[in-house]
Amino acid sequence: KDDKLHLVEVKTLSWDSTEEENTERMGRYRPEDNMHPQKLKRLARVTESYLSSKRRAQGMPWQFDVAAVFLDMEKKQAKIKMLLDLILPAR
């Protein structure tokens, strides 16, 4: 679409809306909270390795996104929040 390679990490949180404890906990926790500094460093290494191994991707602009997925197992509904263009730490 925008001639940019999008690398997407998907983080999911599921809960049963009939269980009050799970619903309360879900309100305090976000799937993207699991993108801690160590994970971001690892993803930076993986991204660098992937881009250097793909001839078509070399020199191509890219961005790193996170898809935060909320799954309500009881209602069988999902909500997705996209966090776009995160900055990965330098190696």
PDB file of C-alpha atoms in Angstrom, residues 10-11 56 61 66-67 69 71 73 82:
ATOM      1  CA  VAL A  10       0.895  -9.957  17.565  1.00  0.00           C
ATOM      2  CA  LYS A  11       0.134  -9.935  21.292  1.00  0.00           C
ATOM      3  CA  ARG A  56      13.916  -7.809  -2.092  1.00  0.00           C
ATOM      4  CA  PRO A  61      11.740   1.279   4.020  1.00  0.00           C
ATOM      5  CA  VAL A  66       2.246  -4.347  17.218  1.00  0.00           C
ATOM      6  CA  ALA A  67      -1.256  -5.791  16.926  1.00  0.00           C
ATOM      7  CA  VAL A  69      -5.656  -8.519  20.250  1.00  0.00           C
ATOM      8  CA  LEU A  71     -10.359 -11.995  22.823  1.00  0.00           C
ATOM      9  CA  MET A  73     -14.015 -16.102  24.764  1.00  0.00           C
ATOM     10  CA  MET A  82      -2.757  -1.419  16.226  1.00  0.00           C
TER      11      MET A  82
END
